[in-house]
Tab-separated table of C-alpha atoms in Angstrom:
chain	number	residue	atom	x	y	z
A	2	UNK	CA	133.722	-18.119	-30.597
A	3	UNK	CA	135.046	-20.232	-28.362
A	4	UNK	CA	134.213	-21.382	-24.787
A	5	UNK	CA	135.644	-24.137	-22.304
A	6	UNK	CA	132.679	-26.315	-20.592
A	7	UNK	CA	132.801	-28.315	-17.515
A	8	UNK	CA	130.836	-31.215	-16.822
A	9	UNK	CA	130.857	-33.828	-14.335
A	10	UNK	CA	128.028	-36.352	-13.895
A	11	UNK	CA	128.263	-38.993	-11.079
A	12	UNK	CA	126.042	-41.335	-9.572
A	13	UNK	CA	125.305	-44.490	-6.935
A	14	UNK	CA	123.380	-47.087	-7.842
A	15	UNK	CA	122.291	-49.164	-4.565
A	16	UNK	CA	120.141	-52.724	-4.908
A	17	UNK	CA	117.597	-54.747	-3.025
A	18	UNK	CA	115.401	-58.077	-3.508
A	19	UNK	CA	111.610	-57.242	-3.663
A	20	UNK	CA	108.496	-59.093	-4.730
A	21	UNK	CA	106.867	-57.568	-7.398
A	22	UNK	CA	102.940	-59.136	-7.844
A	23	UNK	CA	104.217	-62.648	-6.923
A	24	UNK	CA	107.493	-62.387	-8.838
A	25	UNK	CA	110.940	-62.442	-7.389
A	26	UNK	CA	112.431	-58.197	-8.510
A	27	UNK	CA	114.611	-56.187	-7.630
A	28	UNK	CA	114.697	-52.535	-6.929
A	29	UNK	CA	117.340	-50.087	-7.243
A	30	UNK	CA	117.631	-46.179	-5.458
A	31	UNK	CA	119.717	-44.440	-8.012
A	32	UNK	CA	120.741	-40.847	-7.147
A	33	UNK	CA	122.824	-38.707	-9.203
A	34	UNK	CA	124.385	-35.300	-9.559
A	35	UNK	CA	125.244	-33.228	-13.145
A	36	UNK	CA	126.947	-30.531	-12.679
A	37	UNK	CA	128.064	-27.862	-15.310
A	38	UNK	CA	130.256	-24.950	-15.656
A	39	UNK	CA	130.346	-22.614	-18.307
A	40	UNK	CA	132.198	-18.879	-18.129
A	41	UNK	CA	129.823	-15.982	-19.448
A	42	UNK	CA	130.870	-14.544	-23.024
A	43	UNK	CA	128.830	-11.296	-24.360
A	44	UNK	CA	127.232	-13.271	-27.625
A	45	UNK	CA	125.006	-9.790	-28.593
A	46	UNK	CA	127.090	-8.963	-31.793
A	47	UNK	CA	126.832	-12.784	-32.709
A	48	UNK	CA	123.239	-13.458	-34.918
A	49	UNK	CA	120.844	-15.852	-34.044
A	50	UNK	CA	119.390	-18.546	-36.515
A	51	UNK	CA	118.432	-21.249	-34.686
A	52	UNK	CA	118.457	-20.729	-31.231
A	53	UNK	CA	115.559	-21.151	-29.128
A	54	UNK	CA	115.253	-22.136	-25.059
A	55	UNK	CA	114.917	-25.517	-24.839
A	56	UNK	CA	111.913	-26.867	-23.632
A	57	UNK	CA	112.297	-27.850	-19.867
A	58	UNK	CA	111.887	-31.893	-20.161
A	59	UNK	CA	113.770	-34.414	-17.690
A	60	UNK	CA	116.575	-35.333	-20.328
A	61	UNK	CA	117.327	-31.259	-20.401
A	62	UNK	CA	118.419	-31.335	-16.782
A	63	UNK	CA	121.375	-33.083	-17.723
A	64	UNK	CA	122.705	-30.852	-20.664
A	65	UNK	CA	125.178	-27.842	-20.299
A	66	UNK	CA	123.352	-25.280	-22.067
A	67	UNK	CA	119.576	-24.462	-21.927
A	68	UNK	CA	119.812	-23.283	-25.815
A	69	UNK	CA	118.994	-25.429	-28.468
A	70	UNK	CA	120.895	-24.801	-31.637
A	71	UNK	CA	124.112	-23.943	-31.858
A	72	UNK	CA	123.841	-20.061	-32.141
A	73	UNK	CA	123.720	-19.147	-28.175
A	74	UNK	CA	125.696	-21.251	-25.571
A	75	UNK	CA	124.583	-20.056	-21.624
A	76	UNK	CA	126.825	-19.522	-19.032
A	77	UNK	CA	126.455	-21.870	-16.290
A	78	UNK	CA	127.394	-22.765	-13.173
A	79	UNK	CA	124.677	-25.447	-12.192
A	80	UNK	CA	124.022	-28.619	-10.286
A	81	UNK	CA	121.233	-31.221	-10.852
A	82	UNK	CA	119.847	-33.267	-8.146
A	83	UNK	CA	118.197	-36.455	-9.515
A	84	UNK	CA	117.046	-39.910	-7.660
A	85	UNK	CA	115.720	-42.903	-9.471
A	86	UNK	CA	113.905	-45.812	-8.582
A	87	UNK	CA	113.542	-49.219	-10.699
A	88	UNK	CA	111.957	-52.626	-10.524
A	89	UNK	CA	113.902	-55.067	-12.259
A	90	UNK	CA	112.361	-58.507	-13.399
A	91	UNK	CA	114.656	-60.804	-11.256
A	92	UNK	CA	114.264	-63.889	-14.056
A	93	UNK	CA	114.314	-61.483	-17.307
A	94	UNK	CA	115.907	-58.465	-15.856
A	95	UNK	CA	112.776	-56.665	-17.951
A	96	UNK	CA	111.769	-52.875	-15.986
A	97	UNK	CA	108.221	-53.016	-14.772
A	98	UNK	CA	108.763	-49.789	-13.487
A	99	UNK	CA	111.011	-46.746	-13.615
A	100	UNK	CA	110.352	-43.639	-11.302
A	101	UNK	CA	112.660	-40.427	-11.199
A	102	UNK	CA	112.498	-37.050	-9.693
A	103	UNK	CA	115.133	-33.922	-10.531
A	104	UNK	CA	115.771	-30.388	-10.124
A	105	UNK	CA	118.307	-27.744	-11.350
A	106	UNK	CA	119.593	-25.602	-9.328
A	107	UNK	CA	121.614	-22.344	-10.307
A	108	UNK	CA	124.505	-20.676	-8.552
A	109	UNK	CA	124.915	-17.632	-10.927
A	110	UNK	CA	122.243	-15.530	-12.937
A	111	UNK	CA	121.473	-16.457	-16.713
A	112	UNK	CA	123.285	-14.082	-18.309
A	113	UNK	CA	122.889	-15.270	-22.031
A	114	UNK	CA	119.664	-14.505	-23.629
A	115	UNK	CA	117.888	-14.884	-26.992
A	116	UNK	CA	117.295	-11.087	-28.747
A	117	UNK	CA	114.729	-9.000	-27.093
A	118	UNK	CA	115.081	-11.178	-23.897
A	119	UNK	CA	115.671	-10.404	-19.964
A	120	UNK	CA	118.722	-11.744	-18.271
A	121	UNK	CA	117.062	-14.832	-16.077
A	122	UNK	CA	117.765	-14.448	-12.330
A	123	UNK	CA	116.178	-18.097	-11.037
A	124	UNK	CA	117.610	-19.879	-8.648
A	125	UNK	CA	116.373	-23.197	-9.347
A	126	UNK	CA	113.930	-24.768	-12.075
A	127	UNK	CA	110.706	-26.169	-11.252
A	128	UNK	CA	110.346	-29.837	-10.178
A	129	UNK	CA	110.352	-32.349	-12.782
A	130	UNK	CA	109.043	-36.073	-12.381
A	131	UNK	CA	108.558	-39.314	-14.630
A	132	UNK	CA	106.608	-42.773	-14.262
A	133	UNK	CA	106.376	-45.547	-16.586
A	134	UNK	CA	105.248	-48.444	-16.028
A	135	UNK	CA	104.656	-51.970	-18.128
A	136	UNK	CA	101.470	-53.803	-16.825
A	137	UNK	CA	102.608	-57.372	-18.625
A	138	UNK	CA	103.971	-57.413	-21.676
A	139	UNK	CA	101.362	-55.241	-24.151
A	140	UNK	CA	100.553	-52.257	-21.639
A	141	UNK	CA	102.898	-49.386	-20.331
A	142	UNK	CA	101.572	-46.404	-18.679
A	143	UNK	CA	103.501	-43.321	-18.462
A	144	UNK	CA	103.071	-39.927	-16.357
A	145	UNK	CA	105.039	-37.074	-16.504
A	146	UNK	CA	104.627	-33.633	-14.322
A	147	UNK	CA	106.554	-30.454	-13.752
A	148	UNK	CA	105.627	-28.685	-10.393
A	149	UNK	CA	106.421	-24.911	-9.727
A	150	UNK	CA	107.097	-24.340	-5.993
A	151	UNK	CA	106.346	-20.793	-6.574
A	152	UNK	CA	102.560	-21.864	-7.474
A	153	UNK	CA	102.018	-24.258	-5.870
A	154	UNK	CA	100.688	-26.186	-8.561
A	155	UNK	CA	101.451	-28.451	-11.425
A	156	UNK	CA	101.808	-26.503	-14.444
A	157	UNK	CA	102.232	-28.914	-16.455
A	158	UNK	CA	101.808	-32.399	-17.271
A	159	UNK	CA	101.680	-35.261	-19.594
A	160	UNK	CA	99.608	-39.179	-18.532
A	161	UNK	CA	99.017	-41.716	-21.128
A	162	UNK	CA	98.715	-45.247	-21.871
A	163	UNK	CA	100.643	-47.642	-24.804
A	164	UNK	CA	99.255	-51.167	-25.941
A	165	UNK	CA	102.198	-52.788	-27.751
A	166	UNK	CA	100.728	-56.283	-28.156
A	167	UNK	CA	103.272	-57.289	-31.400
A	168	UNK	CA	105.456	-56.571	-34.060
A	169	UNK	CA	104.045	-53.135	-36.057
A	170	UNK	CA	101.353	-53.214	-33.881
A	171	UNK	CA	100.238	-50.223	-31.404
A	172	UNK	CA	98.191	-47.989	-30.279
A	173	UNK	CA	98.256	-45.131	-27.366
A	174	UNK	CA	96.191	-42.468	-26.150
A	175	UNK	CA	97.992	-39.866	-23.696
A	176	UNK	CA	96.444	-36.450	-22.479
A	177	UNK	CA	98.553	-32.860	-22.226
A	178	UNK	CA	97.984	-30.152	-19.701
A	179	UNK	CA	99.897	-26.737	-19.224
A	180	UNK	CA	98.520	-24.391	-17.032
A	181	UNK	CA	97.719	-20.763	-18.116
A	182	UNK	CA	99.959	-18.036	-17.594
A	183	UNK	CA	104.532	-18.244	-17.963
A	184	UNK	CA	105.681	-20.701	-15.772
A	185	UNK	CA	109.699	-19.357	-14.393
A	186	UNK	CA	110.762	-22.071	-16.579
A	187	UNK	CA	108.661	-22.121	-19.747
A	188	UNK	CA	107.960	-19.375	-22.863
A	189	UNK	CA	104.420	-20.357	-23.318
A	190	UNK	CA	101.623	-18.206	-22.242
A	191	UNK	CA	98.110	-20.028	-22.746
A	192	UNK	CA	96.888	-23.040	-21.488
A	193	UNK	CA	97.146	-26.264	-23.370
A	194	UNK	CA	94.874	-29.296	-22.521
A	195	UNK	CA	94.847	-31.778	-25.668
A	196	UNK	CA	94.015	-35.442	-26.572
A	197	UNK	CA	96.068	-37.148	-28.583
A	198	UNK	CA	95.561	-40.455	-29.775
A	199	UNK	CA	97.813	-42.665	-32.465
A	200	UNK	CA	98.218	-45.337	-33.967
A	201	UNK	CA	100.218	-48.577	-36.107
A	202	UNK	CA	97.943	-51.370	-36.954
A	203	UNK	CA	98.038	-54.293	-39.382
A	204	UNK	CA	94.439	-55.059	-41.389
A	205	UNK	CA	96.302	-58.015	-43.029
A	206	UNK	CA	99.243	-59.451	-44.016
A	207	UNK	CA	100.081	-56.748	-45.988
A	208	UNK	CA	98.440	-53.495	-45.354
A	209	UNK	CA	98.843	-51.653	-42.231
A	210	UNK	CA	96.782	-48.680	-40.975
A	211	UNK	CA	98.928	-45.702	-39.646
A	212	UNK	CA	97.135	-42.286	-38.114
A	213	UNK	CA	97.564	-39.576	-35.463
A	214	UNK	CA	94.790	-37.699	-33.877
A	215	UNK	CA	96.042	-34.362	-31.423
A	216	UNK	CA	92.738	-32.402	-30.483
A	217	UNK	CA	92.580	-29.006	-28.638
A	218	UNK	CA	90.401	-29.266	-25.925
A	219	UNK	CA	90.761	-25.538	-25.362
A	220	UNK	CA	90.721	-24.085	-28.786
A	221	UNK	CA	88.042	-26.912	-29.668
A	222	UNK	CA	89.946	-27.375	-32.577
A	223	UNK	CA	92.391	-30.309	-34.449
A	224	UNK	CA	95.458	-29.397	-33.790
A	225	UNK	CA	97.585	-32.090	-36.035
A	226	UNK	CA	96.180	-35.159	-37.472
A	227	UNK	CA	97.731	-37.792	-39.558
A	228	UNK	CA	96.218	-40.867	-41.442
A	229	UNK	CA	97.864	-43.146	-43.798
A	230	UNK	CA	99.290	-47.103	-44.959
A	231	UNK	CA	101.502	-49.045	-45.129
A	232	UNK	CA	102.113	-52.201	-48.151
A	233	UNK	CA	104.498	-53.961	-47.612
A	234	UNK	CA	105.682	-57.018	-50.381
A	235	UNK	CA	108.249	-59.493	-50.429
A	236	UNK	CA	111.293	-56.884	-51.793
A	237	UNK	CA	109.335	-53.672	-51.620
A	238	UNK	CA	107.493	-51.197	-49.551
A	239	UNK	CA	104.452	-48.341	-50.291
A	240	UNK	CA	103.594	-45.944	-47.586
A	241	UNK	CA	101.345	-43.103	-48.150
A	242	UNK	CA	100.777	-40.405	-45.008
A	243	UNK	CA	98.185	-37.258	-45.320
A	244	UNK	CA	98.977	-35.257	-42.578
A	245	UNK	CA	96.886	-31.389	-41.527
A	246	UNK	CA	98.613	-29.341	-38.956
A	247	UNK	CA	97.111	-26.056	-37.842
A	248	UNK	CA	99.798	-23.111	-38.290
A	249	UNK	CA	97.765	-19.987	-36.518
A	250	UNK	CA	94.657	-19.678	-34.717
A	251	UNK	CA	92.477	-19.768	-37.891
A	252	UNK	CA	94.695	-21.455	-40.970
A	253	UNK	CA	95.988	-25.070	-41.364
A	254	UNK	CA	98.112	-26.632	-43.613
A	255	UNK	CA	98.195	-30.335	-45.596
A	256	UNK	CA	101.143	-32.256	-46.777
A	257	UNK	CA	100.921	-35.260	-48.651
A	258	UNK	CA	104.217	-37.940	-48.210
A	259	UNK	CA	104.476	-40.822	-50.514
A	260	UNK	CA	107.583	-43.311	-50.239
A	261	UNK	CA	108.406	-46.193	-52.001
A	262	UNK	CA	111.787	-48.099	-50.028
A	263	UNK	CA	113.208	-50.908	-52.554
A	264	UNK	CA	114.879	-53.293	-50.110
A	265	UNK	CA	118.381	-53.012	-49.695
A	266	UNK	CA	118.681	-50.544	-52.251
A	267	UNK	CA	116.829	-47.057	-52.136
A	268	UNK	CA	114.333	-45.598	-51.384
A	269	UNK	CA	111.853	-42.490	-53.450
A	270	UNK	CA	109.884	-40.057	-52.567
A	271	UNK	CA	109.609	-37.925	-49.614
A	272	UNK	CA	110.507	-39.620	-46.051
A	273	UNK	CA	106.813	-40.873	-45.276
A	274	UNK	CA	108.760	-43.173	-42.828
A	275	UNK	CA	110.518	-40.058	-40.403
A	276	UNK	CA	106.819	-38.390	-40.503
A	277	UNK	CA	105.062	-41.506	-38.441
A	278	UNK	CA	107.847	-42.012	-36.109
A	279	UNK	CA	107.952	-38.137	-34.979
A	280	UNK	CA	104.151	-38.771	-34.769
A	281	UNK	CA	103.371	-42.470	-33.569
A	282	UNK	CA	105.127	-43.754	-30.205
A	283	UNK	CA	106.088	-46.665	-30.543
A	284	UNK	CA	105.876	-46.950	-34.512
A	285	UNK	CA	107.560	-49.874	-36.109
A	286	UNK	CA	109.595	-49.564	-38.895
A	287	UNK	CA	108.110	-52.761	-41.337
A	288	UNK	CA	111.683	-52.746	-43.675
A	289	UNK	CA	114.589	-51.485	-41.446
A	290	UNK	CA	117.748	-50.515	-42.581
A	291	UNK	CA	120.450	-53.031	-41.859
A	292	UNK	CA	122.471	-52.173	-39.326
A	293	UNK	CA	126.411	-52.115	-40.551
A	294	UNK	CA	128.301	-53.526	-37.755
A	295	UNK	CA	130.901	-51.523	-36.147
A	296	UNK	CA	134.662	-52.162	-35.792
A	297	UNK	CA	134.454	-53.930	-32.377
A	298	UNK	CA	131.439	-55.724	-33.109
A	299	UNK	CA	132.924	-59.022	-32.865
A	300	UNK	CA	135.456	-58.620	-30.382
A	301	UNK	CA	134.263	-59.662	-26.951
């Protein structure tokens, strides 16, 4: 199979002196337009393994197919709309705050589908919408919304707080809503509204506290919770991560990861380390892997 795509992704970036809480800033407008072509192909006979629709987030807008995996490419001939706004830090160019609003928009019916699934015939997605922004230099609040026209109503939507004061050292709290019922743009059919609290925290020099906490506020019920440490010594590194997921309404699940990372030169055990980043924003890794440079690194 094989299938010519089309992108082209252009943008303006226009700037202006502000005053940001006393401090000299500036703030961009930043509009943009993706678009993306793709001609239709039949892909019935072809099987699928690990193609699902991609969940409608902000970064999705700007991709050429709404598959993930690699077994279903859509056809598409669509256009994003997106404007940003920034405030820059005029004496450490640090963003206080970032602000952006999109929306796809489709000029031809969804004609690829996933097996036992309708052709799509929307015209446009619902309206998606980000916020972050860093209150000093420990605390960032972000928000994140998608609104359906059709509703009327946000149907889904993400707010939350970070506290970042140091190195390996954070904790957040955010909340989740979805609405009930299938939003045009989304395969879920019940209402989500969840807590979900983490975690990285040092107790000493040494040992560092790790942990996760996602509770269903609608099904009353843990949905994934993780708890751990970190030791770390002068050429070597324990973690140890529990971590209880639920699979179905009733039944959950418990892993156990233990790694030990020898620095510079391997590491055992099963990858403790990818566990608390999927599950900890802002998780800090306490023995990175040295980046190798690349070939233009020193070349200015």
């Amino acid at each position: 199979r094989t299938l010519p795509i089309l992108s082209l992704d252009a943008g303006l970036v226009f700037e202006r002196e502000v005053g940001w809480f006393g401090r000299a800033a500036q703030q961009t407008l930043e509009p943009r337009l993706f678009y993306a072509y793709t001609p239709y192909r039949n892909q019935n006979n072809l099987p699928n393994f690990d193609s699902a629709l991609a969940d409608l987030v902000y970064a999705q807008l700007f991709t050429e197919n709404i598959f993930s995996g690699s077994d279903r490419i859509s056809n598409a001939n669509q256009l994003t709309a997106a404007l940003t706004t920034r405030i820059l830090d005029d004496e450490t160019g640090a963003e206080r705050l970032r602000a952006a609003i999109a929306q796809r928009y489709y000029f031809t019916d969804q004609l690829v589908t996933l097996p036992g699934q309708p052709q799509g015939s929307d015209t446009s997605t619902d309206v998606l919408a980000t916020l972050t922004a860093q209150l000093g230099r420990s605390w960032a609040i972000d928000l994140a919304m998608q609104y359906s026209a059709e509703e009327a109503s946000v149907v889904q939507g993400t707010v939350g707080t970070r506290w970042q004061p140091g190195r390996a050292s954070v904790l957040s709290a955010y909340y989740r809503y979805q609405s009930n019922g299938t939003s045009p743009n989304s395969t879920q059919s019940t209402g989500i509204s969840q807590i979900d609290l983490s975690g990285q925290w040092p107790l000493t020099n040494r040992w560092y506290a790790v942990g996760r906490f996602n509770y269903s506020l609608v099904d009353k019920r843990v949905i994934d919770a993780v708890a751990g440490f970190e030791y770390q010594q002068d050429c070597w590194l324990l973690r140890f991560a529990v971590q209880r997921f639920a699979t179905t309404a009733q039944n959950a699940t418990t892993n156990f990861y233990l790694q030990l990372e020898l620095n510079g030169l391997t590491s055992v055990g099963t990858s403790a380390a990818n566990l608390l980043q999927r599950n900890i924003p802002g998780y800090h890794l306490l023995n990175p892997v040295p980046r190798s440079p690349g070939r233009f690194e020193f070349y200015e």
